[in-house]
Amino acid sequence: MNVIYFAWVRERIGIPQEKVETQATTVNDLIAELRAREERYEAAFADITALRVALDQELADFDAPLEGVREVAFFPPMTGG
Amino acid sequence: MLVRVQADLFDAGAELNSFSQGRTDVGAIVSFTGVVRDTDGNLQEMLIEHYPGMTSKAITKITEEAIARWSLTDALVIHRYGPLKPGAPIMMVATAAAHRAAAFEAADFLMDYLKSRAPFWKKEVTDQGADWVAAKDADEDALKRW
């Protein structure tokens, strides 16, 4: 799946997006896999209350299933307007 | 309904005129324009990042909801991204309805939702460096009104 990062999440991880091969069944599982990779992922995902997630461009919960999802985006709370 | 997400400057007055023109079926048109504010006198620019695939879809959904809920005749949302200078317009909302209460309330609702549910992130660049603008609890709480 395609994983996209925005704002300070992108800055901490150091890339705007990447292809991730995963068997994770929920967003939480995917986060656990990413955190285990490297310090920069740990730094980005340390506090998930400071994060939001969208699955295929719709806001979702962290316990949402990943089955059939092609695009996951992680970002801080939005500051539009 | 018109939803535009763009880097380019827009003219809020001209947009409002074209939104208002030729209507004989509405009694109230409300508009709001958000402007880049330099609170401490040291803002160089405001960088607005967005999620290109999601932004228009999310705004369209929120706007359709407002139109249905307040029986609006029409609604307009324009939101910019990219580097913006102090004093520049960031976004505007306009609503048209039979009566003013619906037009005001729908515009207020749209603003609350755009603040916390449209995928934009603001970064302030000052002479002290650059910092992401944190979302305010008050903005999240504002959604509970609706």
CSV table of C-alpha atoms in Angstrom, one decimal:
chain,number,residue,atom,x,y,z
A,1,MET,CA,0.0,0.0,0.0
A,2,ASN,CA,1.0,3.6,-0.4
A,3,VAL,CA,1.7,5.4,2.9
A,4,ILE,CA,1.7,9.2,2.8
A,5,TYR,CA,2.9,11.7,5.5
A,6,PHE,CA,2.0,15.3,5.9
A,7,ALA,CA,3.3,18.3,7.9
A,8,TRP,CA,5.6,17.5,10.9
A,9,VAL,CA,5.0,13.7,10.4
A,10,ARG,CA,6.5,14.0,7.0
A,11,GLU,CA,9.4,16.1,8.4
A,12,ARG,CA,10.1,13.7,11.2
A,13,ILE,CA,10.1,10.6,8.9
A,14,GLY,CA,12.0,12.5,6.2
A,15,ILE,CA,9.9,11.4,3.1
A,16,PRO,CA,6.5,12.4,1.8
A,17,GLN,CA,5.4,8.9,0.9
A,18,GLU,CA,6.5,5.3,0.4
A,19,LYS,CA,5.3,1.9,-0.6
A,20,VAL,CA,4.9,-0.4,2.3
A,21,GLU,CA,4.5,-4.2,2.1
A,22,THR,CA,2.7,-5.3,5.2
A,23,GLN,CA,0.5,-8.0,6.6
A,24,ALA,CA,-0.9,-5.5,9.2
A,25,THR,CA,-4.7,-5.9,9.6
A,26,THR,CA,-5.4,-2.6,11.3
A,27,VAL,CA,-4.0,0.9,11.4
A,28,ASN,CA,-2.6,0.2,14.9
A,29,ASP,CA,-0.8,-2.9,13.6
A,30,LEU,CA,0.7,-0.9,10.8
A,31,ILE,CA,1.9,1.8,13.2
A,32,ALA,CA,3.5,-0.8,15.4
A,33,GLU,CA,5.4,-2.2,12.4
A,34,LEU,CA,6.6,1.2,11.3
A,35,ARG,CA,7.7,2.2,14.8
A,36,ALA,CA,9.8,-0.9,15.0
A,37,ARG,CA,11.7,0.1,11.9
A,38,GLU,CA,13.8,3.1,12.8
A,39,GLU,CA,14.1,5.9,15.3
A,40,ARG,CA,12.6,8.5,12.9
A,41,TYR,CA,9.4,6.4,12.7
A,42,GLU,CA,9.4,6.0,16.5
A,43,ALA,CA,9.7,9.8,16.8
A,44,ALA,CA,6.8,10.4,14.4
A,45,PHE,CA,4.4,7.8,16.0
A,46,ALA,CA,5.4,8.0,19.7
A,47,ASP,CA,2.1,9.8,20.6
A,48,ILE,CA,-0.7,8.8,18.4
A,49,THR,CA,-3.1,11.1,20.2
A,50,ALA,CA,-1.3,13.8,18.3
A,51,LEU,CA,-2.0,12.1,15.0
A,52,ARG,CA,-4.9,11.6,12.6
A,53,VAL,CA,-5.3,8.9,9.9
A,54,ALA,CA,-7.1,8.7,6.6
A,55,LEU,CA,-7.8,5.5,4.7
A,56,ASP,CA,-8.2,6.0,0.9
A,57,GLN,CA,-8.7,9.7,1.6
A,58,GLU,CA,-11.4,9.4,4.2
A,59,LEU,CA,-10.7,10.1,7.9
A,60,ALA,CA,-10.6,6.9,9.9
A,61,ASP,CA,-10.0,5.4,13.4
A,62,PHE,CA,-6.7,3.8,14.5
A,63,ASP,CA,-8.5,0.4,15.0
A,64,ALA,CA,-9.9,0.5,11.4
A,65,PRO,CA,-9.2,-2.6,9.3
A,66,LEU,CA,-6.7,-2.2,6.4
A,67,GLU,CA,-8.3,-4.9,4.1
A,68,GLY,CA,-8.6,-3.5,0.6
A,69,VAL,CA,-7.1,-0.2,1.5
A,70,ARG,CA,-4.6,1.2,-1.0
A,71,GLU,CA,-3.6,4.5,0.5
A,72,VAL,CA,-3.0,5.3,4.2
A,73,ALA,CA,-2.2,8.9,5.2
A,74,PHE,CA,-0.8,10.0,8.6
A,75,PHE,CA,-0.9,13.7,9.7
A,76,PRO,CA,-1.3,16.0,12.7
A,77,PRO,CA,-4.8,17.5,13.5
A,78,MET,CA,-5.8,19.7,10.6
A,79,THR,CA,-5.5,23.5,10.7
A,80,GLY,CA,-7.6,24.7,7.8
A,81,GLY,CA,-9.7,27.8,7.5
B,1,MET,CA,-22.1,24.7,-5.4
B,2,LEU,CA,-18.6,25.8,-6.2
B,3,VAL,CA,-15.5,24.4,-4.4
B,4,ARG,CA,-12.0,25.5,-5.4
B,5,VAL,CA,-8.6,24.5,-3.9
B,6,GLN,CA,-5.9,26.6,-5.5
B,7,ALA,CA,-2.5,28.2,-5.0
B,8,ASP,CA,-3.5,31.4,-6.9
B,9,LEU,CA,-4.6,34.6,-5.2
B,10,PHE,CA,-8.4,35.2,-5.5
B,11,ASP,CA,-10.4,38.5,-5.3
B,12,ALA,CA,-13.0,37.9,-2.5
B,13,GLY,CA,-15.0,40.9,-3.7
B,14,ALA,CA,-15.2,39.7,-7.3
B,15,GLU,CA,-15.9,36.1,-6.2
B,16,LEU,CA,-18.8,37.4,-4.0
B,17,ASN,CA,-20.2,39.5,-6.9
B,18,SER,CA,-20.2,36.6,-9.3
B,19,PHE,CA,-21.7,34.3,-6.6
B,20,SER,CA,-24.5,36.9,-5.9
B,21,GLN,CA,-25.2,38.0,-9.5
B,22,GLY,CA,-28.5,37.3,-11.2
B,23,ARG,CA,-30.2,35.6,-8.2
B,24,THR,CA,-33.8,36.5,-7.6
B,25,ASP,CA,-34.6,33.5,-5.4
B,26,VAL,CA,-32.5,34.3,-2.3
B,27,GLY,CA,-33.0,36.8,0.5
B,28,ALA,CA,-29.6,36.5,2.2
B,29,ILE,CA,-26.0,36.1,1.2
B,30,VAL,CA,-23.3,35.7,3.9
B,31,SER,CA,-19.6,35.6,3.2
B,32,PHE,CA,-16.5,35.1,5.3
B,33,THR,CA,-12.9,35.7,4.2
B,34,GLY,CA,-9.9,34.3,6.2
B,35,VAL,CA,-6.8,36.4,6.0
B,36,VAL,CA,-3.1,35.6,6.9
B,37,ARG,CA,-2.6,37.4,10.3
B,38,ASP,CA,0.7,38.6,11.5
B,39,THR,CA,0.1,38.5,15.2
B,40,ASP,CA,3.6,39.5,16.5
B,41,GLY,CA,4.8,41.6,13.6
B,42,ASN,CA,7.4,39.1,12.5
B,43,LEU,CA,5.6,36.7,10.2
B,44,GLN,CA,7.4,36.3,6.9
B,45,GLU,CA,4.9,33.9,5.3
B,46,MET,CA,2.4,31.2,6.1
B,47,LEU,CA,3.0,27.9,4.3
B,48,ILE,CA,-0.2,25.9,3.8
B,49,GLU,CA,0.3,22.2,3.0
B,50,HIS,CA,-2.7,20.1,1.9
B,51,TYR,CA,-3.6,16.5,0.8
B,52,PRO,CA,-4.3,17.0,-2.9
B,53,GLY,CA,-6.3,13.8,-3.4
B,54,MET,CA,-8.5,14.4,-0.3
B,55,THR,CA,-8.9,18.1,0.0
B,56,SER,CA,-11.6,18.8,-2.7
B,57,LYS,CA,-13.5,15.7,-1.8
B,58,ALA,CA,-13.6,16.5,1.9
B,59,ILE,CA,-14.7,20.1,1.3
B,60,THR,CA,-17.3,19.1,-1.2
B,61,LYS,CA,-18.8,16.6,1.3
B,62,ILE,CA,-18.9,19.2,4.1
B,63,THR,CA,-20.5,21.8,1.7
B,64,GLU,CA,-23.1,19.3,0.5
B,65,GLU,CA,-24.0,18.6,4.1
B,66,ALA,CA,-24.4,22.4,4.8
B,67,ILE,CA,-26.6,22.9,1.7
B,68,ALA,CA,-28.9,20.0,2.7
B,69,ARG,CA,-29.1,20.9,6.4
B,70,TRP,CA,-29.8,24.6,5.9
B,71,SER,CA,-31.7,24.3,2.6
B,72,LEU,CA,-29.2,26.7,1.0
B,73,THR,CA,-29.8,27.9,-2.5
B,74,ASP,CA,-26.0,27.8,-3.1
B,75,ALA,CA,-22.6,27.7,-1.4
B,76,LEU,CA,-19.1,28.7,-2.4
B,77,VAL,CA,-15.8,27.6,-0.8
B,78,ILE,CA,-12.4,28.7,-2.0
B,79,HIS,CA,-9.2,27.6,0.0
B,80,ARG,CA,-5.6,28.3,-1.0
B,81,TYR,CA,-2.4,26.4,-0.3
B,82,GLY,CA,1.3,27.2,-0.8
B,83,PRO,CA,3.3,30.2,0.6
B,84,LEU,CA,1.1,33.1,1.5
B,85,LYS,CA,2.1,36.6,2.7
B,86,PRO,CA,0.6,38.5,5.7
B,87,GLY,CA,-2.6,40.2,4.6
B,88,ALA,CA,-3.3,37.7,1.8
B,89,PRO,CA,-6.6,36.0,1.7
B,90,ILE,CA,-6.4,32.3,2.7
B,91,MET,CA,-9.9,31.2,2.1
B,92,MET,CA,-13.5,32.3,1.7
B,93,VAL,CA,-17.0,30.9,2.2
B,94,ALA,CA,-20.2,32.3,0.9
B,95,THR,CA,-23.7,31.0,1.5
B,96,ALA,CA,-27.0,31.9,-0.2
B,97,ALA,CA,-30.4,31.2,1.4
B,98,ALA,CA,-34.0,32.4,1.6
B,99,HIS,CA,-33.4,33.9,5.1
B,100,ARG,CA,-30.4,35.3,7.0
B,101,ALA,CA,-30.4,32.8,9.9
B,102,ALA,CA,-29.8,29.9,7.6
B,103,ALA,CA,-27.1,31.7,5.7
B,104,PHE,CA,-25.2,32.8,8.8
B,105,GLU,CA,-25.5,29.4,10.5
B,106,ALA,CA,-24.4,27.5,7.5
B,107,ALA,CA,-21.3,29.8,7.0
B,108,ASP,CA,-20.4,29.3,10.7
B,109,PHE,CA,-20.8,25.5,10.4
B,110,LEU,CA,-18.6,25.5,7.2
B,111,MET,CA,-15.9,27.5,8.9
B,112,ASP,CA,-15.9,25.2,12.0
B,113,TYR,CA,-15.6,22.1,9.8
B,114,LEU,CA,-13.0,23.6,7.4
B,115,LYS,CA,-10.8,24.4,10.4
B,116,SER,CA,-10.7,20.9,11.8
B,117,ARG,CA,-11.8,18.5,9.1
B,118,ALA,CA,-10.3,19.8,5.8
B,119,PRO,CA,-6.8,18.4,5.3
B,120,PHE,CA,-4.7,21.6,5.5
B,121,TRP,CA,-1.7,22.3,7.8
B,122,LYS,CA,-0.3,25.7,8.4
B,123,LYS,CA,3.3,26.5,9.1
B,124,GLU,CA,4.3,30.0,10.2
B,125,VAL,CA,7.7,31.2,9.0
B,126,THR,CA,9.1,34.1,11.1
B,127,ASP,CA,12.5,35.6,11.7
B,128,GLN,CA,12.8,33.2,14.6
B,129,GLY,CA,12.3,30.1,12.4
B,130,ALA,CA,9.4,28.0,11.2
B,131,ASP,CA,6.7,26.3,13.2
B,132,TRP,CA,3.6,24.2,12.5
B,133,VAL,CA,0.5,25.8,13.9
B,134,ALA,CA,-1.0,23.5,16.5
B,135,ALA,CA,-4.7,22.7,16.3
B,136,LYS,CA,-6.7,24.3,19.2
B,137,ASP,CA,-8.9,22.4,21.5
B,138,ALA,CA,-11.4,25.2,21.1
B,139,ASP,CA,-11.6,24.5,17.4
B,140,GLU,CA,-12.4,20.8,18.0
B,141,ASP,CA,-14.9,21.8,20.7
B,142,ALA,CA,-16.6,24.1,18.3
B,143,LEU,CA,-17.7,21.1,16.2
B,144,LYS,CA,-19.8,19.9,19.1
B,145,ARG,CA,-22.2,22.8,18.5
B,146,TRP,CA,-23.3,21.2,15.3
